[in-house]
Every structure is written in structure tokens, then in C-alpha cells.
PDB file of C-alpha atoms in Angstrom:
ATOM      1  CA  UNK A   1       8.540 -26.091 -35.387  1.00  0.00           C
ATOM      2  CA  UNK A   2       5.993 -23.611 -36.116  1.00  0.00           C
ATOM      3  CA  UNK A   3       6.861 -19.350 -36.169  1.00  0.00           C
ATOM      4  CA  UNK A   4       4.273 -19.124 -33.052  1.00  0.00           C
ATOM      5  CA  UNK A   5       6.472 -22.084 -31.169  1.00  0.00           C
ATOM      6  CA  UNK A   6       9.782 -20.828 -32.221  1.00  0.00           C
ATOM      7  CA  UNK A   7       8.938 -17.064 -30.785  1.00  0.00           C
ATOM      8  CA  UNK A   8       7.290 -18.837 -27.465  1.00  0.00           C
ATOM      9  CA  UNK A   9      10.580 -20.986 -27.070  1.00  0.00           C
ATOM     10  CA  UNK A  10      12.474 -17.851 -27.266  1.00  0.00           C
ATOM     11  CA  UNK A  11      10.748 -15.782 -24.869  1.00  0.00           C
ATOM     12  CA  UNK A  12      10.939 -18.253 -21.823  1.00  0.00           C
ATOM     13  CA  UNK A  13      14.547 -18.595 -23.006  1.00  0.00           C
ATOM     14  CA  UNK A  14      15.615 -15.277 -22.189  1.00  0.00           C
ATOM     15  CA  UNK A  15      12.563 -14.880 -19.261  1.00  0.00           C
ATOM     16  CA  UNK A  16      13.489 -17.891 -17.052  1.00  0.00           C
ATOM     17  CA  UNK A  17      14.686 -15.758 -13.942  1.00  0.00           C
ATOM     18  CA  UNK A  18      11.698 -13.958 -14.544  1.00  0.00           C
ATOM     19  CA  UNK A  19       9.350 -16.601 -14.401  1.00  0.00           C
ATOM     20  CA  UNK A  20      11.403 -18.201 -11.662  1.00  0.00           C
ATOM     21  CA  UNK A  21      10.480 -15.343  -9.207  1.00  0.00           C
ATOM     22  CA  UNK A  22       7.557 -14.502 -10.880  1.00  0.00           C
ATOM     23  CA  UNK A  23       5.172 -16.622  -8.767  1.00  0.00           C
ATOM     24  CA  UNK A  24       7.247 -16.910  -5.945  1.00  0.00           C
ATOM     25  CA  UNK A  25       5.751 -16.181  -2.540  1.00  0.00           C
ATOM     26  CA  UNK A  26       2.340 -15.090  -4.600  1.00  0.00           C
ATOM     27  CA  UNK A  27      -1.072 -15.853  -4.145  1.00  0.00           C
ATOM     28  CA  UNK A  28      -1.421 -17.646  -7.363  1.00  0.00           C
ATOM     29  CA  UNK A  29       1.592 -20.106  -6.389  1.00  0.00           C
ATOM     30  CA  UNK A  30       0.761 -20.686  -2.745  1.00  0.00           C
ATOM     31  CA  UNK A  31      -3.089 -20.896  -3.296  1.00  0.00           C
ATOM     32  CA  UNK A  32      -2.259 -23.562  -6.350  1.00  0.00           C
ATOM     33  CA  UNK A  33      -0.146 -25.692  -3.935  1.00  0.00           C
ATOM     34  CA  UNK A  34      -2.912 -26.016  -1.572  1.00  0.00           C
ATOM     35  CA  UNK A  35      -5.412 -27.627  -4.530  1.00  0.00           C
ATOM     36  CA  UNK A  36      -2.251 -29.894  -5.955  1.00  0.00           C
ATOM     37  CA  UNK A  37      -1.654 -31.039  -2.272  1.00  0.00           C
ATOM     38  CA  UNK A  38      -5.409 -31.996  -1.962  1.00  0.00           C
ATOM     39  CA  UNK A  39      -4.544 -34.655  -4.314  1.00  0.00           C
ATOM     40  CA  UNK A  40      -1.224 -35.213  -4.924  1.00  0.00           C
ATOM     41  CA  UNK A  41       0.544 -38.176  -2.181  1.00  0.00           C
ATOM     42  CA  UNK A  42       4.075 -39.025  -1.508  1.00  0.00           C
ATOM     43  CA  UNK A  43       4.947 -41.409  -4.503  1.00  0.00           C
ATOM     44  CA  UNK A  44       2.004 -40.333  -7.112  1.00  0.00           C
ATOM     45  CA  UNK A  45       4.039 -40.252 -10.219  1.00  0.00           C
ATOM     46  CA  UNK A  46       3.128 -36.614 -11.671  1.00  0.00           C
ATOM     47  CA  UNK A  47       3.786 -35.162 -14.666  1.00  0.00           C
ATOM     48  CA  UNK A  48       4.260 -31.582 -15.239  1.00  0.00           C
ATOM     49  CA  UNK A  49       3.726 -30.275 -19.002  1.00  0.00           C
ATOM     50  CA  UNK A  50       5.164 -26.976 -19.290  1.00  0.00           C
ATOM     51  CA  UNK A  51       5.996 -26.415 -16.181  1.00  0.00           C
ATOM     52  CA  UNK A  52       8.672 -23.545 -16.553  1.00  0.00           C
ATOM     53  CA  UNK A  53      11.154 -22.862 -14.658  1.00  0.00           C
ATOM     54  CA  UNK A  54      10.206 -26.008 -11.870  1.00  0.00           C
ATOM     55  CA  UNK A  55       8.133 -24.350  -9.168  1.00  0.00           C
ATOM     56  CA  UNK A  56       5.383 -26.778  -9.393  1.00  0.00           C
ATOM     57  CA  UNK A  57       7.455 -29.708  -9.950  1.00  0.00           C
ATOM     58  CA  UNK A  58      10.082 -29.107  -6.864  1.00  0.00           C
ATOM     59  CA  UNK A  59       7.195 -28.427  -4.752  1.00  0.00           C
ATOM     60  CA  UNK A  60       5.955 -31.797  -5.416  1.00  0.00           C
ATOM     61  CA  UNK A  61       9.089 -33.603  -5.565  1.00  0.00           C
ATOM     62  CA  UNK A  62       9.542 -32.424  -2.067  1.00  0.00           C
ATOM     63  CA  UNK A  63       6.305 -33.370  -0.873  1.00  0.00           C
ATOM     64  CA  UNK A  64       7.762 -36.972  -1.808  1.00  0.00           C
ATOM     65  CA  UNK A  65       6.206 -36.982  -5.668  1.00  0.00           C
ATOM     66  CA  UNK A  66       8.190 -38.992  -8.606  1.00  0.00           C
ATOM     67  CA  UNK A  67       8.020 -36.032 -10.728  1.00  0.00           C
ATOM     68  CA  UNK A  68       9.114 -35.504 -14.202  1.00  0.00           C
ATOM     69  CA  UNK A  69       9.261 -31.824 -15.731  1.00  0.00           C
ATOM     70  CA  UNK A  70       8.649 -31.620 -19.548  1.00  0.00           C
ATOM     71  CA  UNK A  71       8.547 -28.157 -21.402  1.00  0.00           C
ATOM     72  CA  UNK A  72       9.247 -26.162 -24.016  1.00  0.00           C
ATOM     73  CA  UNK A  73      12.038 -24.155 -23.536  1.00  0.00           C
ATOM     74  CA  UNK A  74      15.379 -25.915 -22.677  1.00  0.00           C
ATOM     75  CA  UNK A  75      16.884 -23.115 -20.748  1.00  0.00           C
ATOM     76  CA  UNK A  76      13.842 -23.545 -18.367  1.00  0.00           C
ATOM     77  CA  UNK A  77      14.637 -27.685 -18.001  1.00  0.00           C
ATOM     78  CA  UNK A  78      18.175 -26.717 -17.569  1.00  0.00           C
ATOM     79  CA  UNK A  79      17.546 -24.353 -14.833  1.00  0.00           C
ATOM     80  CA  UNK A  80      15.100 -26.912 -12.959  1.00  0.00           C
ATOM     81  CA  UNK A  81      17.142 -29.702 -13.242  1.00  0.00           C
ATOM     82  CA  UNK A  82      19.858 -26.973 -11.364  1.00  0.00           C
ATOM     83  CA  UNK A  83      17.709 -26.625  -8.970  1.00  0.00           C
ATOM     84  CA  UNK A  84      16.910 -29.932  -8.533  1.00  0.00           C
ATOM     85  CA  UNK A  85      20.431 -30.682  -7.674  1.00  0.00           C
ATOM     86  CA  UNK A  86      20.839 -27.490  -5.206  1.00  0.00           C
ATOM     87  CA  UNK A  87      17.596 -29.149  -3.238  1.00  0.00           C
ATOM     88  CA  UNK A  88      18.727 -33.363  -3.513  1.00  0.00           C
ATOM     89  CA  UNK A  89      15.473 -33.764  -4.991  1.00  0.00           C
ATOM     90  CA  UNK A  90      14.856 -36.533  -7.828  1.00  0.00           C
ATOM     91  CA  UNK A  91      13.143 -34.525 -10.806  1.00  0.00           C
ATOM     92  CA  UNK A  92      13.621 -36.092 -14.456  1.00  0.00           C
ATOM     93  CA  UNK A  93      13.259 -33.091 -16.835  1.00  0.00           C
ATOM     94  CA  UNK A  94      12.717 -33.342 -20.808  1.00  0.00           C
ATOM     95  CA  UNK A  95      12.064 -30.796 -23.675  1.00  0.00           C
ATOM     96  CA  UNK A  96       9.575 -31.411 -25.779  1.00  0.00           C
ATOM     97  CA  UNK A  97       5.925 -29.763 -26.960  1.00  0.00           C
ATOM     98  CA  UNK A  98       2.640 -30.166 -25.216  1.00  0.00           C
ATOM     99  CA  UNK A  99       0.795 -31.250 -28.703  1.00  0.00           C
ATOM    100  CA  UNK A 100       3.404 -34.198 -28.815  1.00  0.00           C
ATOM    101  CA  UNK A 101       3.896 -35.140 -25.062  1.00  0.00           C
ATOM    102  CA  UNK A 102       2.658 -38.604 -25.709  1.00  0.00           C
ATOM    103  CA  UNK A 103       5.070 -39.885 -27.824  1.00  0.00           C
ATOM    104  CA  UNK A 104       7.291 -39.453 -24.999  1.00  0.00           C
ATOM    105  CA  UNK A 105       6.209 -41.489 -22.825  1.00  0.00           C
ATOM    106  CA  UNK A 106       4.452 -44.620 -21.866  1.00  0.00           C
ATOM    107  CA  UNK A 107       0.625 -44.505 -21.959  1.00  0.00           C
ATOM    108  CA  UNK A 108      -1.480 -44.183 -18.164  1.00  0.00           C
ATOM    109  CA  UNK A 109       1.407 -44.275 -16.144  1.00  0.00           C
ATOM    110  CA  UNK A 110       0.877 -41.091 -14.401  1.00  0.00           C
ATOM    111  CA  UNK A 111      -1.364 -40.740 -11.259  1.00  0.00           C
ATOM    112  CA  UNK A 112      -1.657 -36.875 -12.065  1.00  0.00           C
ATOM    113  CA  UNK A 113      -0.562 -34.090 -14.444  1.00  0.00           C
ATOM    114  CA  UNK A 114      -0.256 -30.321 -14.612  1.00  0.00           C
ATOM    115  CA  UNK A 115      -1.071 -28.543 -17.723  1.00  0.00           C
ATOM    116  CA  UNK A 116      -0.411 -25.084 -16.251  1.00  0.00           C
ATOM    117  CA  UNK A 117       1.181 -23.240 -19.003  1.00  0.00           C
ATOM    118  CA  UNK A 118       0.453 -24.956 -23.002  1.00  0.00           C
ATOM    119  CA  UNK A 119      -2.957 -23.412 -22.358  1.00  0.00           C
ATOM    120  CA  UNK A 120      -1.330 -20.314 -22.442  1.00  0.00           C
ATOM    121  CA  UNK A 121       0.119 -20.134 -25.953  1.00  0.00           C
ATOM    122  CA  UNK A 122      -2.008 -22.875 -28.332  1.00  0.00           C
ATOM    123  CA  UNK A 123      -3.597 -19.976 -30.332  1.00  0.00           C
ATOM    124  CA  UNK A 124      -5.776 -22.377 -32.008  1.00  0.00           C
ATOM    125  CA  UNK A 125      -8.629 -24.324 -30.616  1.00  0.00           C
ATOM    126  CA  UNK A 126      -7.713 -27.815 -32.524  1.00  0.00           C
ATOM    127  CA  UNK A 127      -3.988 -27.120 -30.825  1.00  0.00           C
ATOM    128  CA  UNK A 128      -5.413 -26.661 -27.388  1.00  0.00           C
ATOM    129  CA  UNK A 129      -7.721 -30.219 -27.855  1.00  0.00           C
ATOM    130  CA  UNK A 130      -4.277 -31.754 -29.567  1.00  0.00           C
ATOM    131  CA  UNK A 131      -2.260 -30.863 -25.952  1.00  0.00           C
ATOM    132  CA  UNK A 132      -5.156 -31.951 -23.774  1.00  0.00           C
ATOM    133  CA  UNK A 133      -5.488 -35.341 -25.311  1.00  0.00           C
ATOM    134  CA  UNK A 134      -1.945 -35.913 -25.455  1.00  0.00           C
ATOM    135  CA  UNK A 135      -2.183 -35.458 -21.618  1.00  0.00           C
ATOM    136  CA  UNK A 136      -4.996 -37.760 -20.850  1.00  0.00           C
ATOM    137  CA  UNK A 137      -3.491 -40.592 -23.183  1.00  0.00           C
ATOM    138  CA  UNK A 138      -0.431 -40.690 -20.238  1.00  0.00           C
ATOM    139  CA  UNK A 139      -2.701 -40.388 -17.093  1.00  0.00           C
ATOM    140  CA  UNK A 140      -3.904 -43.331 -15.603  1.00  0.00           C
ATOM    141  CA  UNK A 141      -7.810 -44.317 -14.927  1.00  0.00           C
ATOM    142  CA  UNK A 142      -8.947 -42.438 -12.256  1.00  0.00           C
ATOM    143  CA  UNK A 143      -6.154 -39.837 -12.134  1.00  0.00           C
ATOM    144  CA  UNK A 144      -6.330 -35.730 -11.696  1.00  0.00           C
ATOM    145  CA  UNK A 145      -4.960 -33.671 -14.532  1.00  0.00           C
ATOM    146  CA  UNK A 146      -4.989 -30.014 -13.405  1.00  0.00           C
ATOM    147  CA  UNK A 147      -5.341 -26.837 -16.555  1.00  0.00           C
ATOM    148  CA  UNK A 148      -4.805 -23.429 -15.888  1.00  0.00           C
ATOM    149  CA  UNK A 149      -5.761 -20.719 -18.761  1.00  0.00           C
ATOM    150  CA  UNK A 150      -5.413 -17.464 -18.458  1.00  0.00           C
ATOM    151  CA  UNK A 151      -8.506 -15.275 -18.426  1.00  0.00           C
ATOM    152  CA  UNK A 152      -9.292 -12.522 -20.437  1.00  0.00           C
ATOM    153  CA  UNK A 153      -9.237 -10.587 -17.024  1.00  0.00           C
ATOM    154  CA  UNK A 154      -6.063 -10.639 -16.662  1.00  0.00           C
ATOM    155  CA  UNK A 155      -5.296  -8.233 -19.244  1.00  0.00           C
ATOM    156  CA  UNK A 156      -7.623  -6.015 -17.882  1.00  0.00           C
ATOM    157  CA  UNK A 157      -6.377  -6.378 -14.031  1.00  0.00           C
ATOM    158  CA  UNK A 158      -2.640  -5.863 -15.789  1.00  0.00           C
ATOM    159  CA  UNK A 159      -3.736  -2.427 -17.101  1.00  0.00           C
ATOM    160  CA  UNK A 160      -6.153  -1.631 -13.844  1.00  0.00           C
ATOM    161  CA  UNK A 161      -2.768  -1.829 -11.965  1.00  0.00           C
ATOM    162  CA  UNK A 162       0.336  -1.790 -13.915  1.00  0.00           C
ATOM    163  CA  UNK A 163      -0.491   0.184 -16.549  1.00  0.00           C
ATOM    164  CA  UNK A 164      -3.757   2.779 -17.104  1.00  0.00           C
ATOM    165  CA  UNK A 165      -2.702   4.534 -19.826  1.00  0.00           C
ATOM    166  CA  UNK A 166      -3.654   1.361 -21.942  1.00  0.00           C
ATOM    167  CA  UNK A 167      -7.326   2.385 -21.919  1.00  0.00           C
ATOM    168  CA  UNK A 168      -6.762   5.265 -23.688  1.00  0.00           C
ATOM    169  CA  UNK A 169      -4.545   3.357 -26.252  1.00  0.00           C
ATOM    170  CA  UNK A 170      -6.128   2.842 -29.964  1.00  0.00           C
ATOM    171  CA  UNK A 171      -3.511   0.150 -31.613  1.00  0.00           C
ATOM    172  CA  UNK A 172      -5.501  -2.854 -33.192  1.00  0.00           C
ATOM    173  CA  UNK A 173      -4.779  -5.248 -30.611  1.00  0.00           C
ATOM    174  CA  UNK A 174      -5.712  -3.186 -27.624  1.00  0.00           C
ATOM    175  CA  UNK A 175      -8.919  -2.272 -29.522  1.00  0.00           C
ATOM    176  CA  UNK A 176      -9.198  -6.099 -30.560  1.00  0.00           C
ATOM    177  CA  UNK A 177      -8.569  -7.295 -27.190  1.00  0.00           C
ATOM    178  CA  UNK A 178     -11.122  -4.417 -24.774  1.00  0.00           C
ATOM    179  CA  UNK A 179     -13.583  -5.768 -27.567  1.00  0.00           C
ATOM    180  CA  UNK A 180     -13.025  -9.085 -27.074  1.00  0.00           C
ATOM    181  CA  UNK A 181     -13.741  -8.592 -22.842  1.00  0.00           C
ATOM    182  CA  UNK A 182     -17.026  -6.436 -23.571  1.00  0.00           C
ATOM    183  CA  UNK A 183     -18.144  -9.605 -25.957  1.00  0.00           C
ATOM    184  CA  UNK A 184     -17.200 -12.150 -23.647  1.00  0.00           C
ATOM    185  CA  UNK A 185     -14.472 -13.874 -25.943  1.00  0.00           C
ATOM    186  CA  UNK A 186     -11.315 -15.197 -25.792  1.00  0.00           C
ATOM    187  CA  UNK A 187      -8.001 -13.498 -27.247  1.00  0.00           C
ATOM    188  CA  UNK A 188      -5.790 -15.080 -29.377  1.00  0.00           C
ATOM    189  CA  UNK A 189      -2.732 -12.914 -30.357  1.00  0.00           C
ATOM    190  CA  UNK A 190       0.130 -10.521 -28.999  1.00  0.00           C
ATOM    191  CA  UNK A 191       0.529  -9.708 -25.577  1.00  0.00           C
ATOM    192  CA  UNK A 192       3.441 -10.363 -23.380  1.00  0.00           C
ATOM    193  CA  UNK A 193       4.459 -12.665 -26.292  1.00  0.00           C
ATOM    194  CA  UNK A 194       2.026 -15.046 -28.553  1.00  0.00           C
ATOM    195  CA  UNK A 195      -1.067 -15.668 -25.901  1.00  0.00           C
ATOM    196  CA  UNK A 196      -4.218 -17.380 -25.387  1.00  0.00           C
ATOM    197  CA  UNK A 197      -6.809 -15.737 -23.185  1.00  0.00           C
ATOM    198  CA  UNK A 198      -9.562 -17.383 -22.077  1.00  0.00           C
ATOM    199  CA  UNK A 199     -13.085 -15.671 -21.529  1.00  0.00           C
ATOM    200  CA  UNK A 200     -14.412 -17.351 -18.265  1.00  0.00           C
ATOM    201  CA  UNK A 201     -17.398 -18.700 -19.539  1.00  0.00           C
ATOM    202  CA  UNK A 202     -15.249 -20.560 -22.469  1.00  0.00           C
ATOM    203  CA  UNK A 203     -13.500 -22.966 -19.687  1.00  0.00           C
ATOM    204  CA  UNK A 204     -16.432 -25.376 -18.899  1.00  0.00           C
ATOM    205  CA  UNK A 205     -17.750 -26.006 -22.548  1.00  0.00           C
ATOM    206  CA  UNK A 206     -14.187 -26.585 -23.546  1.00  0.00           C
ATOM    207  CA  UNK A 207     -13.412 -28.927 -20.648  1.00  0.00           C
ATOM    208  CA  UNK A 208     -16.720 -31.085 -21.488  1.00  0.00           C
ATOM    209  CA  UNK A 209     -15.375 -32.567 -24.870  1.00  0.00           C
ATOM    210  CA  UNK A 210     -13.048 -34.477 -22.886  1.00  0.00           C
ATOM    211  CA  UNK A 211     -13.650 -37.844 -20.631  1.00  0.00           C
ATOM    212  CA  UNK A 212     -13.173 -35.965 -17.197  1.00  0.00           C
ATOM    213  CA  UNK A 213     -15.359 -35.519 -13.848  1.00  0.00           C
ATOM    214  CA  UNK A 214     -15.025 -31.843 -12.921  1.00  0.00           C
ATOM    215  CA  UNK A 215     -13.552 -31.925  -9.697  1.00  0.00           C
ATOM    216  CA  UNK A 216     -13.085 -28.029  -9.446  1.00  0.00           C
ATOM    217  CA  UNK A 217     -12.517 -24.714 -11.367  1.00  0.00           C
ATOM    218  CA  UNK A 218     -11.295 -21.915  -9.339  1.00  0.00           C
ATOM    219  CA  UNK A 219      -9.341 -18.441  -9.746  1.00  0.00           C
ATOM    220  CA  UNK A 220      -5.585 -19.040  -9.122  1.00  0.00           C
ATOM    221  CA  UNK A 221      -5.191 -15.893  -7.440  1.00  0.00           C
ATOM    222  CA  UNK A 222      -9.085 -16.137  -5.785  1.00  0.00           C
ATOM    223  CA  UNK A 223     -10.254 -12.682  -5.167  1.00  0.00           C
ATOM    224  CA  UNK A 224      -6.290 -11.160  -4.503  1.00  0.00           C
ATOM    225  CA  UNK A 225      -5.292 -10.488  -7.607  1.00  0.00           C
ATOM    226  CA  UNK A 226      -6.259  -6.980  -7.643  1.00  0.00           C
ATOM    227  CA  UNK A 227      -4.886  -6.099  -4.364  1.00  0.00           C
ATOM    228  CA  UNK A 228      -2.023  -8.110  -4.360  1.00  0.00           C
ATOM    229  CA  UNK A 229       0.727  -6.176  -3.593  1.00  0.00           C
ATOM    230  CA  UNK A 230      -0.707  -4.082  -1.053  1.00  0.00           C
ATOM    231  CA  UNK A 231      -2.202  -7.815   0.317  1.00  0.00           C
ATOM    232  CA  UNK A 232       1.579  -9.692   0.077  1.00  0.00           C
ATOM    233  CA  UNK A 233       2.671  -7.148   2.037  1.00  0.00           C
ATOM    234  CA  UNK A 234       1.253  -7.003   5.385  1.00  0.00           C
ATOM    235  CA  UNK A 235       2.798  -9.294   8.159  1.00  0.00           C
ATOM    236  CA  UNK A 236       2.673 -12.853   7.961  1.00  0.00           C
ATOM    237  CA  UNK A 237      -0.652 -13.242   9.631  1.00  0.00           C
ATOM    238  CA  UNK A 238      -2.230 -10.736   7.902  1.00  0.00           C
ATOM    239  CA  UNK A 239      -1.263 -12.398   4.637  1.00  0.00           C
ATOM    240  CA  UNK A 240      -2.083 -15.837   5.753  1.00  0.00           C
ATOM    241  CA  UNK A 241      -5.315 -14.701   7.039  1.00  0.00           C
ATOM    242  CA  UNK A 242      -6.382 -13.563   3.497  1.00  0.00           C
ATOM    243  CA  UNK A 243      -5.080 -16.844   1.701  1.00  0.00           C
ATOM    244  CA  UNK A 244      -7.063 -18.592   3.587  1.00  0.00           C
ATOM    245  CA  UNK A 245     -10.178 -16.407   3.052  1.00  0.00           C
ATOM    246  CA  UNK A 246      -8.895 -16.375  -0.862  1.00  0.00           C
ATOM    247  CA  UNK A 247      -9.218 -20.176  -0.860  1.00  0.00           C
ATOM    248  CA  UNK A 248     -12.582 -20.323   0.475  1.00  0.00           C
ATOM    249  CA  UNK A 249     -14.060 -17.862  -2.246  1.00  0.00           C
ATOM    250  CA  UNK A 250     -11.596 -19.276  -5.189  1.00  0.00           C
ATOM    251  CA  UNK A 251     -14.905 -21.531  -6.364  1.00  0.00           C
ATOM    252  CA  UNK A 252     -17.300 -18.804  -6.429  1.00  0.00           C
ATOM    253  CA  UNK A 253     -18.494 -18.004  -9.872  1.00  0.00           C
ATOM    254  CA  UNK A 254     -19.413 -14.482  -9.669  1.00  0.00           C
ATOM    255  CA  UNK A 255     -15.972 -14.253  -8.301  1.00  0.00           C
ATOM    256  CA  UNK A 256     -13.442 -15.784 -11.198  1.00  0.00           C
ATOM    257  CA  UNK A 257     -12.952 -12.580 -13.038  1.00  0.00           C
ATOM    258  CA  UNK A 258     -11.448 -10.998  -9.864  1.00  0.00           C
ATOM    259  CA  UNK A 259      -8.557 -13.590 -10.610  1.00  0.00           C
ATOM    260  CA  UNK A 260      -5.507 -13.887 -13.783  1.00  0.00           C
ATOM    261  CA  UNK A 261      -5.463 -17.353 -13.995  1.00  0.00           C
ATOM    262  CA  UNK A 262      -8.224 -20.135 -13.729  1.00  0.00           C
ATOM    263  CA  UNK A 263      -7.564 -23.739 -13.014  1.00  0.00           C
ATOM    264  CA  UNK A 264      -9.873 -26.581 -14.119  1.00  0.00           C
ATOM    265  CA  UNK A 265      -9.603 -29.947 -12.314  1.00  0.00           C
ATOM    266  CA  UNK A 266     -10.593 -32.798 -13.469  1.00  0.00           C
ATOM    267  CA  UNK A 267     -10.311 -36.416 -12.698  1.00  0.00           C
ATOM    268  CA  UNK A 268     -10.021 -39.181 -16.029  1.00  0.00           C
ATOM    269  CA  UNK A 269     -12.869 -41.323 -16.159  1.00  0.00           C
ATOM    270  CA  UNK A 270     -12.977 -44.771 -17.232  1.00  0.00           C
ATOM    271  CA  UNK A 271     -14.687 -44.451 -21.008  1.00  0.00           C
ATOM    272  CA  UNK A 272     -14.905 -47.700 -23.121  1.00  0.00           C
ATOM    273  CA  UNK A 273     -16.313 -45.282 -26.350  1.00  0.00           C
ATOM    274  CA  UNK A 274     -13.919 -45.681 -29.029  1.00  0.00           C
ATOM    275  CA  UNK A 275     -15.340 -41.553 -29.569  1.00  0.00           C
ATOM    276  CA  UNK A 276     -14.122 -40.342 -26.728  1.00  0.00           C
ATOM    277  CA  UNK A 277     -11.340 -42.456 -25.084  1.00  0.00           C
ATOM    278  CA  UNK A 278      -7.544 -41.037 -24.997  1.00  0.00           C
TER     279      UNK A 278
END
């Protein structure tokens, strides 16, 4: 295992409460459900690579998925597989790394998979392609595979709201990183621990080199992110009112950078090209 894996294993180690309650009741989990429920059917077989602490996973499982968990960190598929249990729900959970994930299992057995979180820590390019293939090698013809990145705008909307002061900070890798936003790149590096951020424009070009129909590509979080809190907590109505608002603007171009995280979705086409099949 590399020095980059070893200090990402650690993190969501000792962060798996965190990201447990992280999303929870948040715009990015409950306007992701709504796109994975689009698609997803009682009995789709669904994988979830790097899927944390379960949120994703149980949800499906619930909805009557055959759902199997695989990430890095084994506290995290200890914790799911709790939860699991607590709930009665079948989820098979297994450690492992995103770059590998196919020598795990069978080839094109699953109808969809999540990769809603490798995306966030493959610092290099050829590590990010390495994880994606891996992925499409175990979806079937015809399934939806669902990749999340997070955007360079998320660092920005993190400082906006939790922390100002960073503007006015002159370390290397805030001046690397406001540089990297006012050049439209992505941001490979330290942040909350070894990240990936993606500049939006980055997602689409990246996605083509791969034998996928784009289905969608839409902000997480739509257009809440930098309202959030003051959005999550209004009454119920209120909230629901702007979700549903939020998902009809989550496609909107001109509107991505308003969100943290950005989801491409993409359903496997049938390719016969020795080039480009996986």
C-alpha cells in the first residue's frame, strides 16, 4: 500500500462517526437518493465502491437492492455491516481498494455501481482511469455506474462559509489551490486529508475515455450548498419545497459550481473494440 493510501485509510478510520452523520438529513444525501432511485429496482444487484460508512448502501438495501459495500477503510465496513444488523437488512461488506476492485469479484454481474468516494483521493489521473475501469469490468451491459468528484468549488464554498479567514492565508497550498480555481484546474494535494478536486469543466472530457452514454451530470447539493444550513433548517415543507426546486436546477450548467460535489451518470454500453472494452 502506497503512503497516499495508508494516510487515506487512516483518516476514515478515526472519521467514521463523522462521515456517518456527515450527510445525514443533507441535501447532498437526500438529493443523491432521488437520482439512485431513478434507476436502481428492488433486486438490481449494486455495488458500492467506497461507500463509507453505508449510507448509500442501506438506503438501497432497503429499497429491496442485493447490495454489497466494498471500501477502504475497515473500521467503515465494520460499522456498516453493524448497521446492517441493527436494520435486518442483507448487505455483504468487503475491504479492499478501488484500483483493484475487480479482482474481487466476478466480471458484469452488477446491474449498477456507485463510485462516490475513490474519486475523491486518486491524486493521479492514470489512478483515477485504473478505479473507473476496474468498475466497468464488474457492471453488466447496459448497467448505470454513478461518480461523484468533488469540485474545486467546494473548497471555496468551505471557506465562503466555514472559514473566511482562509482568503487572507498565504501557505503554498492555499496559494496553490485559489490559483488553481482562477485557472480552472483541478487540485491534487492536502486538504481535509490527501484530495482530488475536480475543476467542473474536467468531468465530461474525463468521463468520454470510457464506453458510457451520459445519462446525467448534476451538482449533489444543486444550488443549496451555500445556504444550507440556514435552508435545512426551516420546517419540513419549507425544506422539501427547496429539494425539490434543488433537483430541478441540479442539471443546469451555469449552475454546478453553486454545488461541493458533482455526480456523473453513465450507463455501460455494449463496445466490441478490443480499445475500449472493460
Amino acid at each position: 500500500m502506497d503512503e497516499n493510501t495508508e494516510i487515506i485509510r487512516n483518516y476514515y478510520n478515526e472519521m467514521v462517526e463523522h462521515e456517518w452523520a456527515r450527510i445525514a438529513g443533507r441535501p447532498e444525501f437526500l438529493l443523491t437518493r432521488r437520482f439512485l432511485a431513478r434507476y436502481a429496482r428492488p433486486g438490481d444487484r449494486v455495488l458500492d465502491i467506497g461507500g463509507g460508512p453505508g449510507r448509500y448502501a442501506l438506503y438501497l438495501a432497503e429499497r429491496g437492492c442485493d447490495v454489497t459495500l466494498f471500501d477502504l477503510s475497515g473500521e467503515n465496513v465494520r460499522f456498516a455491516s453493524e448497521q446492517a444488523r441493527e436494520r435486518n437488512l442483507p448487505l455483504r461488506a468487503v475491504t479492499g481498494d478501488a484500483r483493484a476492485v475487480d479482482r474481487a469479484f466476478e466480471p458484469q454481474q452488477f446491474d449498477h455501481i456507485l463510485l462516490m468516494g475513490p474519486m475523491y483521493h486518486l491524486l493521479e489521473e492514470a489512478d483515477r482511469i485504473q478505479a473507473v475501469e476496474a468498475a466497468l469490468k464488474l457492471l453488466k451491459p447496459g448497467g448505470v455506474i454513478f461518480v461523484s468528484f468533488i469540485s474545486t468549488f467546494a473548497g471555496v464554498i468551505y471557506e465562503m462559509t466555514r472559514a473566511p479567514e482562509c482568503m487572507t492565508w498565504t501557505v503554498p497550498v492555499e496559494v496553490e489551490f485559489r490559483d488553481c480555481v482562477l485557472g480552472q484546474k483541478s487540485f491534487a494535494g492536502d486538504a481535509f486529508t490527501k484530495a482530488f478536486f475536480i475543476a467542473q469543466q474536467e468531468v465530461l472530457p474525463f468521463m468520454a475515455r470510457f464506453p458510457l452514454e451520459k445519462l446525467h451530470l448534476l451538482g449533489q447539493e444543486g444550488i443549496l450548498s451555500p445556504c444550507e444550513d440556514n435552508i435545512m433548517s426551516q420546517p419540513p415543507e419549507v425544506v422539501s419545497a427547496w429539494l425539490d426546486f434543488a433537483e430541478k436546477l441540479c442539471e443546469r450548467e451555469e449552475l454546478l459550481s453553486w454545488a461541493e460535489h458533482l455526480m456523473y451518470i453513465g450507463r455501460k454500453m455494449a463496445c466490441k473494440s478490443r480499445e475500449n472494452s472493460v
